[in-house]
Amino acid sequence: MEAHKGVWVFLEARNGALRDVSVQLIGEARRIADKRGTDLTGILPGWKVEPLARHAIECGCDRVILVEDARLEFYTSRPYTKVLATLRWRHNPEVILFGASKNGRDLGGRLHAAIDTGLAADCVRFDVTEEGFLDMIRPAFGGKSLAHIHCEKHRPQMASARWNVFPMPRRDPARSGEVVRETVPLEDADFDTKIVDFKPTESRETRKIDDARVLVSGGFGLGDPKNFVLLDELATLLGGAVSSSRKPVDLGWVPKALQVGQTGKTVRPDLYIAVGISGAVQHLAGMQESAKIVAVNSDPKAAIFEIADYGIVGDLFQVLPEMIRQLKAFRAQAQAAPPPEAAPPGRRDGA
Amino acid sequence: MTAPGEKRGPRIAVCIKQVPKAQELQVDPVTKTLKRVGVPSEINPPDQNALETALALREKHGGEIVVLSMGPTSFDESLERAIAMGADRAYLISDRNLGGSDTVPTALTLTRAVEKVGDVDLVLCGEETTDASTGHVGPGIAGHMGIPQITYCSAVSLVDGRVRGVRMIEDGAETWEAPMPCVVTVDFGCNKPRQPTLTGKIRVKRGGLVTHWSAADLGLEPSQIGLKGSPTIVAKVDTVQLPSRQGKIFEEEPTIAVSLLLDALRKDKVIP
Ligand SMILES: Cc1cc2nc3c(=O)[nH]c(=O)nc-3n(C[C@H](O)[C@H](O)[C@H](O)COP(=O)(O)OP(=O)(O)OC[C@H]3O[C@@H](n4cnc5c(N)ncnc54)[C@H](O)[C@@H]3O)c2cc1C
Ligand SMILES: Nc1ncnc2c1ncn2[C@@H]1O[C@H](COP(=O)(O)O)[C@@H](O)[C@H]1O
């Protein structure tokens, strides 16, 4: 076990950029590598991805191993697993971390069986134990508790990390690191799985949900994709963004990237307004750490009320337009009447 | 595997797990483990979608559906339900030595079961379970078997002897195509699982369709399974301290309720 050294993070390239979840993970992996007194290596398979290696170094990697092959341009399971497995046997890392994107989970799940080691899914925190093991901390039982997973006898210790739980590391253009090109023997037989079609989700602004301070989130209660305009309007008034529970995503009403929850994103805005969302445990798993939670639901028994700071029991088609109306009215009033500070001195009380 | 030109349809293995109903999940305040006793269970919801996918494929292409599960004998209830829904037969791998298995031995055990069933063209799993929620077992089976995998599918079809799956990923829908045998994991909510039928229930009553296998039946050594065969351990479990909430519910008519809500939010300084 002594021979196993170094922390690795799998760098997922998509559309000429590193996935946010990979970048977020670099920051956390850096912290773990420092705690272990070892270095941090990014593993970057792909095609024409060298500029991304630089990005990873500026965010905290000491080294990036680049495996370039035109056939690796798009992620498929078998060749990517082969790349990671080959590098694992070549270099004996002690830790490999993955972002828990769909592809990251697909890869980790296949790899851990292929190289016979443990894999903790969807971690939200990492630490190093006194014995030097990686403490992999993940929500369990619908987020009601946190389990500490250890992998003592197998190497590498592997885990995936949830999207949006680690902050984006600051990019430091002065940081230096090395880019190492390596080859992995890939055969045509490794590419037996083909991507025959890709339909990007429509162009709704999806990235905003990651850092919005206010989220207006819609559920099945919206009844129709058209009704999301109500949420758009409310979100705009509050300077926030729109997100969704899973049902509208499954029904194709809104893009997957807007989904909050166990199989979607984790969000922690200052204000989360859940509209027509029942509050299933899988939904709560993604939003229960929001600073303030408001629920609008016609069913007084809906579970979402149990974790809400404020709730309105009522029909969203009455409540939302009313909220929009009152917010606009308040704003119009605030603009018409000059704020007290602006009033000329000596005339405060109309004197 | 089906040889080209051969007439029989695909043999599909569906891996299902019995889980406590999600709404009923309660953590025992003393032991900090999941309360399982007395909690109603169900087939893991995405596995129901996987089974429905298999049933639809059989309607179209013929073939056979074999259901596999690893767990205690109480799981028979779910296997019987799967047969009542239309599966042809089911196997439960049940063994005290399997207790405490993480995803590595679970995937290994299911792999051995798939191999023992023999000639399986397609292995269907759910995207993840509601109790462990790793999503690693399906890719783990593919990894152990060295066969292709298509995960997070919202639609699965067979085209010219290849599997086609539409994967719902963060930025869109990718269609993957792979040769068989292949592992496919199916998204929760992508179809409407059918109800058990009367004829299905009668087939269950007649018996003989659920077979139990031990670990030894699959050629598994005790060192490969259970706690011993699991690379990971749960070192400890903390209860989550969620922020305490005011829980103020306004039941007034909308104009008043909204105005009370907005006042409260302004007072809390979360809206201007
Ligand atoms: C493995 C797995 C993973 C999952 N992952 C996620 C996840 O990541 N995120 C997620 O959100 N879910 C997830 N789910 C699904 C989850 O279990 C629920 O099915 C889902 O969250 C329900 O969505 P909803 O609340 O929008 O719909 P519903 O449960 O149907 O609730 C709709 C709500 O709208 C209310 N309503 C209806 N009409 C009105 C009206 N006119 N005015 C006001 N209120 C109204 C109803 O009272 C109801 O409470 C997952 C499930 C599984 C099995
Ligand atoms: N004990 C089990 N028996 C049968 N299938 C299982 C078992 N555990 C997991 N699976 C399958 O693997 C999928 C993913 O499970 P998990 O990795 O636990 O999230 C499930 O949806 C099932 O299809």
XYZ file of C-alpha atoms and ligand atoms in Angstrom:
699
model
C 0.000 0.000 0.000
C 3.000 2.263 0.594
C 3.565 2.447 -3.120
C 0.260 4.201 -3.721
C 0.796 7.934 -3.995
C -0.998 10.986 -5.183
C -4.520 12.296 -5.545
C -6.134 12.139 -8.985
C -9.162 13.874 -10.319
C -10.911 12.833 -13.495
C -11.333 15.908 -15.693
C -14.454 15.679 -17.806
C -14.227 17.676 -21.013
C -17.408 18.593 -22.824
C -17.825 20.995 -25.743
C -14.320 22.329 -25.429
C -14.552 23.129 -21.731
C -14.087 21.412 -18.413
C -17.329 20.456 -16.739
C -18.107 22.768 -13.802
C -18.311 19.791 -11.499
C -14.741 18.788 -12.457
C -13.440 22.283 -11.773
C -15.242 22.462 -8.432
C -13.672 19.133 -7.555
C -10.138 20.347 -8.339
C -10.442 22.845 -5.487
C -11.514 20.174 -3.018
C -8.992 17.613 -4.305
C -6.234 20.202 -3.861
C -7.179 20.528 -0.198
C -7.094 16.740 0.247
C -3.758 16.412 -1.553
C -2.263 19.106 0.705
C -3.598 17.361 3.799
C -1.972 14.138 2.622
C 1.217 15.977 1.720
C 1.046 14.692 -1.837
C 0.441 16.134 -5.275
C -2.665 16.498 -7.388
C -2.918 15.063 -10.880
C -5.741 15.689 -13.324
C -6.582 12.889 -15.750
C -7.798 14.329 -19.010
C -8.812 11.992 -21.819
C -10.263 13.551 -24.952
C -9.387 15.128 -28.242
C -7.849 18.564 -28.714
C -8.211 19.233 -25.014
C -4.724 20.502 -24.239
C -5.913 24.068 -23.405
C -8.128 22.561 -20.711
C -5.065 21.081 -19.040
C -3.830 24.630 -18.521
C -7.182 25.551 -16.971
C -6.899 22.631 -14.540
C -3.393 23.659 -13.524
C -4.475 27.244 -12.901
C -7.220 25.891 -10.647
C -4.873 23.740 -8.569
C -3.522 20.658 -10.373
C 0.233 20.034 -10.180
C 0.184 17.845 -13.240
C -2.257 16.842 -15.943
C -1.999 13.529 -17.740
C -3.359 14.065 -21.199
C -4.578 11.094 -23.234
C -5.593 12.329 -26.648
C -7.243 10.239 -29.341
C -9.802 11.404 -31.897
C -12.033 8.525 -30.828
C -12.120 9.911 -27.265
C -13.744 13.157 -28.358
C -17.074 12.106 -26.878
C -17.388 10.098 -23.708
C -18.306 6.427 -23.974
C -17.893 3.945 -21.148
C -15.497 1.261 -22.332
C -12.566 3.276 -23.758
C -12.644 5.809 -20.923
C -12.634 2.975 -18.385
C -9.683 1.442 -20.191
C -7.778 4.728 -20.066
C -8.361 5.137 -16.332
C -7.658 1.468 -15.541
C -4.422 1.475 -17.550
C -3.192 4.645 -15.862
C -4.198 3.298 -12.469
C -1.983 0.191 -12.902
C 0.807 2.280 -14.398
C 0.993 4.870 -11.584
C -0.726 3.492 -8.448
C -2.536 6.603 -7.190
C -3.939 6.498 -3.670
C -7.126 8.444 -4.469
C -9.221 9.015 -7.610
C -12.117 11.479 -7.513
C -14.882 11.937 -10.088
C -17.525 14.602 -10.524
C -20.919 12.943 -10.125
C -22.198 13.971 -13.537
C -24.029 11.248 -15.444
C -20.816 10.366 -17.274
C -18.720 10.581 -14.114
C -21.000 8.084 -12.372
C -21.112 5.881 -15.463
C -17.310 5.770 -15.554
C -16.714 5.350 -11.827
C -19.272 2.553 -11.585
C -17.684 0.549 -14.365
C -14.112 1.265 -13.288
C -14.489 0.255 -9.650
C -15.674 -3.203 -10.652
C -12.986 -3.527 -13.321
C -10.110 -2.654 -10.960
C -11.719 -4.115 -7.827
C -11.810 -1.203 -5.448
C -14.413 0.777 -3.524
C -16.344 3.768 -4.782
C -18.417 6.116 -2.646
C -21.113 7.905 -4.635
C -22.232 11.507 -4.513
C -20.033 12.768 -1.711
C -20.626 16.221 -0.273
C -17.534 16.453 1.884
C -14.091 14.885 2.125
C -11.574 14.684 4.883
C -8.513 12.684 5.860
C -8.655 10.446 8.942
C -5.897 10.209 11.536
C -4.804 6.954 9.932
C -4.529 8.755 6.627
C -7.612 7.266 4.982
C -9.850 9.353 2.810
C -13.051 10.118 4.720
C -15.755 10.117 2.051
C -18.908 11.739 3.360
C -22.221 11.296 1.588
C -25.891 11.839 2.350
C -27.808 8.712 3.229
C -31.457 7.889 3.778
C -32.863 10.726 1.744
C -30.490 13.276 3.239
C -31.543 12.604 6.821
C -28.019 11.575 7.738
C -24.428 11.639 6.514
C -22.438 8.429 6.136
C -18.653 8.361 6.419
C -17.334 5.822 3.938
C -13.804 4.456 4.198
C -11.889 2.171 1.878
C -9.060 0.787 3.971
C -7.710 -2.266 2.210
C -8.167 -1.527 -1.484
C -6.449 1.098 -3.619
C -7.158 3.547 -5.004
C -9.790 5.013 -2.705
C -12.429 6.342 -5.099
C -15.411 8.633 -4.784
C -17.658 10.835 -6.831
C -18.647 14.319 -5.675
C -21.953 16.082 -6.144
C -22.405 19.020 -8.415
C -22.350 22.468 -6.746
C -21.374 21.477 -3.229
C -17.781 22.674 -3.612
C -17.092 26.267 -4.624
C -15.286 27.028 -7.867
C -11.572 27.437 -7.067
C -10.013 30.741 -8.010
C -8.112 30.581 -11.274
C -4.510 31.678 -10.829
C -2.754 32.312 -14.167
C 0.597 32.340 -12.375
C 0.308 28.731 -11.161
C 2.623 26.324 -12.889
C 2.370 22.620 -13.491
C 3.338 20.046 -16.050
C 1.305 18.532 -18.842
C 2.273 14.944 -19.534
C 1.097 13.158 -22.655
C 0.538 9.449 -22.292
C -0.725 6.811 -24.645
C -3.067 3.999 -23.809
C -3.454 1.189 -26.334
C -7.038 1.467 -27.568
C -8.443 -0.909 -30.139
C -11.411 -0.504 -32.424
C -13.181 -3.186 -30.378
C -13.128 -0.766 -27.428
C -15.364 1.535 -29.421
C -18.226 -0.915 -29.955
C -20.648 1.621 -28.483
C -21.502 4.520 -30.794
C -23.207 7.825 -30.163
C -25.640 8.085 -33.052
C -27.528 11.224 -32.095
C -27.453 14.172 -29.732
C -30.279 16.586 -29.089
C -29.189 19.476 -26.903
C -31.847 20.787 -24.569
C -33.426 24.005 -25.744
C -31.666 27.201 -25.006
C -33.350 28.178 -21.735
C -30.707 29.778 -19.538
C -29.659 26.809 -17.458
C -26.404 27.777 -15.831
C -27.861 30.532 -13.729
C -29.342 28.116 -11.209
C -25.844 27.334 -9.951
C -25.261 30.745 -8.445
C -28.681 32.405 -8.274
C -29.442 33.882 -4.852
C -33.153 33.399 -5.443
C -34.637 30.323 -7.118
C -38.237 29.959 -8.159
C -38.735 26.264 -8.652
C -41.665 24.661 -10.436
C -43.143 21.203 -10.088
C -45.781 19.018 -11.639
C -48.405 21.347 -10.180
C -47.571 23.806 -12.983
C -49.573 21.474 -15.199
C -48.112 22.656 -18.484
C -44.697 23.826 -19.725
C -46.280 27.107 -20.854
C -47.025 27.996 -17.264
C -43.329 28.258 -16.481
C -43.572 31.850 -17.800
C -45.200 32.674 -14.459
C -42.049 31.474 -12.734
C -39.854 33.344 -15.199
C -41.672 36.544 -14.428
C -41.465 36.084 -10.670
C -37.788 35.109 -10.864
C -36.974 38.175 -12.953
C -38.721 40.438 -10.455
C -36.680 38.909 -7.641
C -33.423 38.922 -9.586
C -33.299 35.139 -9.510
C -33.551 32.121 -11.763
C -35.958 29.270 -12.455
C -35.361 25.664 -11.465
C -37.534 22.585 -11.360
C -38.401 19.348 -9.621
C -37.826 16.182 -11.570
C -41.322 15.610 -12.938
C -41.304 18.600 -15.324
C -37.886 17.418 -16.529
C -39.070 13.860 -17.150
C -42.066 15.243 -19.016
C -39.752 17.268 -21.241
C -41.150 20.602 -20.021
C -37.754 21.957 -18.976
C -34.110 20.909 -19.454
C -32.433 18.394 -17.165
C -29.930 21.062 -16.122
C -32.691 22.839 -14.184
C -33.447 19.825 -12.028
C -32.894 20.136 -8.303
C -32.562 17.043 -6.148
C -30.972 13.680 -5.562
C -30.464 13.029 -9.271
C -30.175 16.688 -10.184
C -28.292 19.583 -8.723
C -27.717 20.709 -5.172
C -28.676 24.336 -4.598
C -28.367 26.580 -1.557
C -29.851 29.951 -2.483
C -30.851 32.628 0.017
C -34.436 32.066 -1.025
C -36.006 28.970 -2.585
C -39.626 29.247 -3.652
C -41.157 25.829 -4.362
C -44.258 26.137 -6.490
C -46.468 23.095 -7.089
C -43.810 20.777 -5.700
C -44.914 18.070 -3.273
C -41.592 17.742 -1.431
C -40.494 14.158 -2.096
C -37.306 13.157 -0.227
C -35.381 13.096 -3.491
C -36.320 16.708 -4.107
C -35.510 17.826 -0.569
C -32.064 16.223 -0.909
C -31.134 18.979 -3.337
C -32.571 22.079 -1.674
C -33.044 21.556 2.035
C -30.000 23.655 2.879
C -31.435 26.775 1.261
C -31.391 29.688 3.694
C -35.123 30.430 3.398
C -37.715 28.155 1.874
C -41.159 29.224 0.705
C -43.758 26.724 -0.481
C -46.850 27.372 -2.552
C -49.087 24.336 -2.764
C -52.823 23.689 -2.838
C -52.489 20.619 -0.657
C -52.080 21.594 3.017
C -50.641 18.139 3.710
C -47.853 18.424 1.114
C -44.511 17.380 2.641
C -42.834 20.535 1.323
C -44.581 22.550 4.070
C -42.690 20.557 6.695
C -39.399 22.132 5.686
C -40.727 25.539 4.656
C -40.107 28.783 6.547
C -43.238 30.198 4.992
C -45.994 28.585 3.051
C -49.103 29.592 1.223
C -51.815 26.996 0.928
C -53.559 27.862 -2.276
C -53.864 27.590 -6.017
C -50.609 28.668 -7.607
C -52.533 30.179 -10.514
C -54.021 32.673 -8.072
C -51.048 33.029 -5.742
C -48.328 33.611 -8.323
C -50.069 36.334 -10.345
C -50.907 38.017 -7.042
C -47.272 37.864 -5.932
C -46.171 39.319 -9.246
C -48.813 42.051 -9.001
C -47.876 43.040 -5.441
C -44.144 43.000 -6.148
C -44.660 45.254 -9.158
C -46.930 47.551 -7.197
C -44.400 47.772 -4.376
C -41.652 48.566 -6.819
C -43.706 51.211 -8.627
C -44.504 52.827 -5.283
C -40.882 52.765 -4.187
C -39.903 54.472 -7.423
C -42.678 57.102 -7.268
C -42.075 58.071 -3.657
C -38.447 59.095 -3.176
C -36.795 57.007 -0.481
C -36.618 58.844 2.897
C -32.846 59.476 2.651
C -33.420 61.380 -0.564
C -35.985 63.709 0.946
C -34.683 67.254 1.382
C -33.556 68.009 4.932
C -36.025 69.640 7.210
C -39.050 68.415 5.314
C -39.266 64.884 6.710
C -42.693 65.239 8.284
C -44.129 67.333 5.573
C -43.181 70.470 7.505
C -26.388 -14.579 -27.513
C -28.821 -14.847 -30.377
C -27.046 -15.968 -33.520
C -27.953 -13.902 -36.587
C -31.066 -15.241 -38.250
C -32.092 -17.225 -35.199
C -35.742 -16.703 -34.368
C -35.986 -16.566 -30.600
C -36.306 -13.118 -29.119
C -33.879 -11.632 -26.625
C -33.466 -13.014 -23.142
C -33.642 -10.043 -20.814
C -32.472 -10.126 -17.204
C -33.979 -7.403 -15.027
C -32.225 -6.665 -11.722
C -34.644 -5.473 -9.089
C -34.166 -4.561 -5.469
C -36.822 -4.325 -2.800
C -36.615 -1.042 -0.915
C -38.538 0.652 1.868
C -41.061 3.094 0.445
C -39.299 6.426 0.099
C -41.908 8.443 1.992
C -41.538 6.085 4.932
C -37.782 6.445 5.299
C -37.067 7.029 8.969
C -33.760 6.963 10.739
C -33.772 5.280 14.114
C -32.655 8.036 16.500
C -30.741 5.547 18.647
C -29.031 3.207 16.210
C -28.746 5.874 13.451
C -29.605 3.214 10.911
C -32.560 2.966 8.616
C -35.685 1.666 10.285
C -36.704 -1.258 8.123
C -38.991 -3.187 10.399
C -42.634 -2.481 9.855
C -41.928 -0.157 6.943
C -43.871 -1.038 3.800
C -41.651 -1.871 0.867
C -41.874 -1.737 -2.871
C -39.814 -2.614 -5.913
C -37.229 0.185 -6.235
C -39.154 2.659 -8.455
C -36.625 2.881 -11.327
C -36.468 -0.940 -11.359
C -40.214 -0.918 -12.009
C -39.473 1.249 -15.045
C -36.762 -1.223 -16.075
C -39.223 -4.104 -15.792
C -41.814 -2.193 -17.807
C -39.143 -1.549 -20.454
C -38.457 -5.293 -20.602
C -42.162 -6.127 -20.885
C -42.568 -3.656 -23.755
C -39.515 -5.090 -25.550
C -40.879 -8.625 -25.169
C -44.215 -7.522 -26.633
C -42.360 -6.283 -29.677
C -39.600 -8.842 -30.130
C -40.665 -11.924 -28.181
C -38.105 -13.537 -25.942
C -38.042 -14.017 -22.233
C -37.783 -11.967 -19.049
C -35.816 -13.285 -16.102
C -35.854 -11.247 -12.904
C -32.837 -11.289 -10.582
C -32.487 -10.005 -7.079
C -30.017 -10.288 -4.250
C -31.343 -9.955 -0.725
C -33.220 -11.577 2.149
C -36.121 -13.946 1.505
C -38.561 -11.138 2.258
C -37.666 -9.954 -1.274
C -39.788 -12.858 -2.600
C -42.745 -10.523 -2.318
C -41.249 -8.233 -4.977
C -40.170 -11.113 -7.199
C -43.711 -12.465 -7.107
C -45.044 -9.065 -7.955
C -42.671 -8.903 -10.933
C -43.999 -12.241 -12.142
C -47.563 -11.069 -11.625
C -46.670 -8.072 -13.796
C -45.529 -10.432 -16.535
C -41.946 -11.616 -15.960
C -41.346 -15.265 -16.914
C -39.328 -16.396 -13.915
C -37.244 -15.017 -11.076
C -34.157 -15.860 -9.039
C -33.362 -14.630 -5.565
C -29.772 -14.861 -4.454
C -30.111 -15.107 -0.730
C -27.330 -16.012 1.633
C -26.277 -14.892 5.101
C -22.759 -14.399 3.790
C -24.023 -11.704 1.431
C -25.014 -9.397 4.286
C -23.155 -6.083 4.289
C -22.219 -6.261 0.601
C -21.305 -2.957 -1.008
C -21.620 -2.363 -4.741
C -18.596 -4.512 -5.696
C -19.878 -7.863 -4.362
C -23.462 -6.921 -5.253
C -22.463 -6.384 -8.876
C -20.315 -9.518 -8.789
C -23.141 -11.648 -7.399
C -25.614 -10.354 -9.980
C -22.999 -10.944 -12.690
C -22.634 -14.570 -11.632
C -26.408 -14.925 -11.586
C -26.669 -13.493 -15.117
C -24.018 -15.991 -16.218
C -25.774 -18.882 -14.519
C -29.058 -18.005 -16.194
C -27.070 -18.113 -19.406
C -27.553 -16.635 -22.882
C -28.690 -13.280 -21.547
C -28.741 -10.632 -24.290
C -29.730 -7.624 -22.251
C -29.329 -6.813 -18.554
C -31.651 -4.061 -17.359
C -31.155 -2.194 -14.087
C -32.693 0.907 -12.602
C -30.708 4.148 -12.686
C -30.225 3.924 -8.927
C -31.895 2.640 -5.787
C -33.807 4.860 -3.398
C -32.033 3.404 -0.350
C -28.380 3.193 -1.466
C -28.641 5.598 -4.412
C -25.265 4.949 -5.967
C -26.199 3.901 -9.484
C -22.996 1.853 -9.464
C -24.383 -1.645 -9.570
C -25.460 -1.560 -13.239
C -22.114 -0.233 -14.557
C -20.441 -2.602 -12.072
C -22.116 -5.601 -13.724
C -21.006 -4.342 -17.145
C -17.493 -3.840 -15.769
C -17.331 -7.347 -14.311
C -18.687 -8.882 -17.518
C -16.668 -6.682 -19.854
C -19.736 -5.883 -21.949
C -21.070 -2.495 -23.120
C -23.288 -0.336 -20.965
C -25.771 2.442 -21.641
C -26.796 4.294 -18.495
C -29.593 6.742 -17.641
C -31.855 5.678 -20.496
C -35.294 7.142 -20.926
C -36.042 5.014 -24.012
C -34.668 1.637 -25.051
C -35.158 -0.139 -28.350
C -33.602 -2.985 -30.320
C -32.533 -2.087 -33.832
C -30.953 -4.671 -36.142
C -29.717 -6.747 -33.250
C -28.204 -3.748 -31.467
C -29.446 -1.940 -28.399
C -30.323 1.696 -28.738
C -30.738 3.834 -25.655
C -31.582 7.495 -25.293
C -29.572 8.864 -22.389
C -30.847 11.888 -20.521
C -27.750 13.779 -19.479
C -27.244 17.298 -18.168
C -27.166 19.151 -21.471
C -29.350 17.040 -23.694
C -30.373 13.601 -24.917
C -27.669 11.358 -26.358
C -28.584 8.259 -28.335
C -26.117 5.416 -27.883
C -26.037 2.170 -29.789
C -24.251 -0.950 -28.587
C -24.002 -4.621 -29.522
C -25.522 -7.269 -27.273
C -25.030 -8.537 -24.652
C -25.257 -5.164 -22.994
C -26.217 -3.579 -19.675
C -28.779 -0.784 -19.790
C -29.871 1.306 -16.808
C -33.324 2.809 -17.003
C -34.445 6.206 -15.729
C -37.124 6.558 -13.104
C -40.398 7.843 -14.528
C -39.635 7.111 -18.198
C -42.708 4.888 -18.572
C -45.744 3.809 -16.606
C -45.162 0.417 -14.976
C -48.155 -1.843 -15.502
C -50.150 -3.378 -12.667
C -50.056 -7.101 -11.885
C -52.652 -8.994 -13.916
C -55.030 -11.702 -12.793
C -53.311 -14.333 -14.953
C -50.010 -13.144 -13.554
C -51.261 -13.603 -10.027
C -52.500 -17.092 -10.889
C -49.046 -17.981 -12.240
C -47.555 -16.833 -8.952
C -50.095 -18.929 -7.010
C -49.229 -22.046 -8.977
C -45.681 -21.564 -7.745
C -42.344 -22.780 -8.962
C -41.368 -19.573 -10.745
C -39.153 -18.101 -8.009
C -35.922 -20.012 -7.435
C -33.489 -19.385 -4.602
C -29.751 -19.584 -5.123
C -27.075 -19.450 -2.478
C -23.693 -17.788 -2.960
C -22.162 -21.261 -3.307
C -24.635 -22.062 -6.113
C -23.000 -19.201 -8.005
C -19.498 -20.367 -7.172
C -18.842 -17.397 -4.902
C -16.394 -17.780 -2.030
C -17.307 -16.198 1.325
C -14.217 -13.985 1.002
C -15.599 -12.426 -2.187
C -18.930 -11.314 -0.756
C -20.578 -9.600 2.168
C -18.510 -7.419 4.455
C -15.343 -9.376 3.648
C -15.709 -8.861 -0.066
C -16.609 -5.182 0.207
C -13.837 -2.636 -0.288
C -15.817 0.057 1.517
C -17.126 0.247 5.047
C -19.502 2.706 6.640
C -17.265 4.029 9.376
C -19.948 6.138 11.035
C -23.216 7.890 10.422
C -24.042 11.426 11.577
C -27.530 12.760 11.814
C -27.970 15.903 9.768
C -28.779 19.034 11.705
C -31.065 20.875 9.356
C -31.676 24.547 10.028
C -34.825 24.892 12.093
C -37.597 26.507 10.126
C -40.258 28.942 11.201
C -42.945 26.930 9.458
C -45.392 29.822 9.170
C -48.244 28.798 6.895
C -50.641 31.369 5.491
C -54.049 29.977 4.704
C -55.745 33.322 4.072
C -57.153 34.217 0.682
C -54.397 34.913 -1.878
C -54.262 38.740 -1.668
C -53.778 38.689 2.082
C -51.588 35.583 2.194
C -49.259 37.033 -0.434
C -49.015 40.372 1.317
C -48.224 38.660 4.645
C -45.610 36.513 2.944
C -43.911 39.429 1.186
C -43.865 41.444 4.410
C -42.254 38.554 6.222
C -39.628 38.098 3.499
C -38.845 41.822 3.565
C -38.467 41.724 7.307
C -36.049 38.808 6.900
C -34.229 40.904 4.288
C -34.319 38.170 1.653
C -36.198 40.368 -0.795
C -35.861 44.147 -1.263
C -34.263 7.343 -7.984
C -35.090 8.593 -7.952
C -34.473 9.813 -8.072
C -35.219 10.999 -8.035
N -34.577 12.200 -8.143
C -35.298 13.346 -8.039
C -34.676 14.634 -8.089
O -33.472 14.759 -8.255
N -35.444 15.741 -7.975
C -36.799 15.675 -7.802
O -37.436 16.731 -7.713
N -37.408 14.484 -7.770
C -36.700 13.324 -7.889
N -37.350 12.119 -7.864
C -38.814 12.094 -7.962
C -39.544 12.349 -6.654
O -39.700 11.130 -5.968
C -40.940 12.922 -6.959
O -41.621 12.043 -7.810
C -40.883 14.288 -7.624
O -40.015 15.159 -6.911
C -42.259 14.881 -7.657
O -42.254 16.074 -8.386
P -43.336 17.205 -8.064
O -43.283 17.560 -6.633
O -43.113 18.280 -9.066
O -44.697 16.472 -8.474
P -45.864 15.894 -7.558
O -45.351 15.002 -6.512
O -46.874 15.353 -8.503
O -46.432 17.143 -6.837
C -47.154 18.159 -7.462
C -47.621 19.085 -6.376
O -48.290 20.185 -6.969
C -49.398 20.532 -6.164
N -50.351 21.231 -7.021
C -51.069 20.723 -8.059
N -51.803 21.686 -8.623
C -51.561 22.833 -7.937
C -52.028 24.163 -8.045
N -52.882 24.526 -8.993
N -51.578 25.063 -7.172
C -50.687 24.734 -6.202
N -50.202 23.481 -6.062
C -50.635 22.543 -6.923
C -49.914 19.231 -5.639
O -50.644 19.419 -4.440
C -48.625 18.455 -5.412
O -48.146 18.589 -4.099
C -36.618 10.926 -7.894
C -37.226 9.689 -7.746
C -36.479 8.537 -7.771
C -37.158 7.229 -7.614
N -29.597 -6.228 -4.237
C -29.914 -6.018 -5.515
N -30.583 -6.962 -6.211
C -30.896 -6.754 -7.515
N -30.600 -5.660 -8.191
C -29.933 -4.679 -7.549
C -29.548 -4.800 -6.189
N -28.913 -3.673 -5.832
C -28.898 -2.873 -6.926
N -29.510 -3.481 -7.964
C -29.717 -2.948 -9.331
O -28.769 -1.927 -9.571
C -29.421 -0.670 -9.746
C -28.599 0.435 -9.129
O -28.510 0.254 -7.747
P -27.583 1.140 -6.788
O -26.206 1.024 -7.345
O -27.761 0.520 -5.439
O -28.104 2.530 -6.846
C -30.810 -0.857 -9.141
O -31.737 0.020 -9.737
C -31.080 -2.319 -9.461
O -31.504 -2.481 -10.812
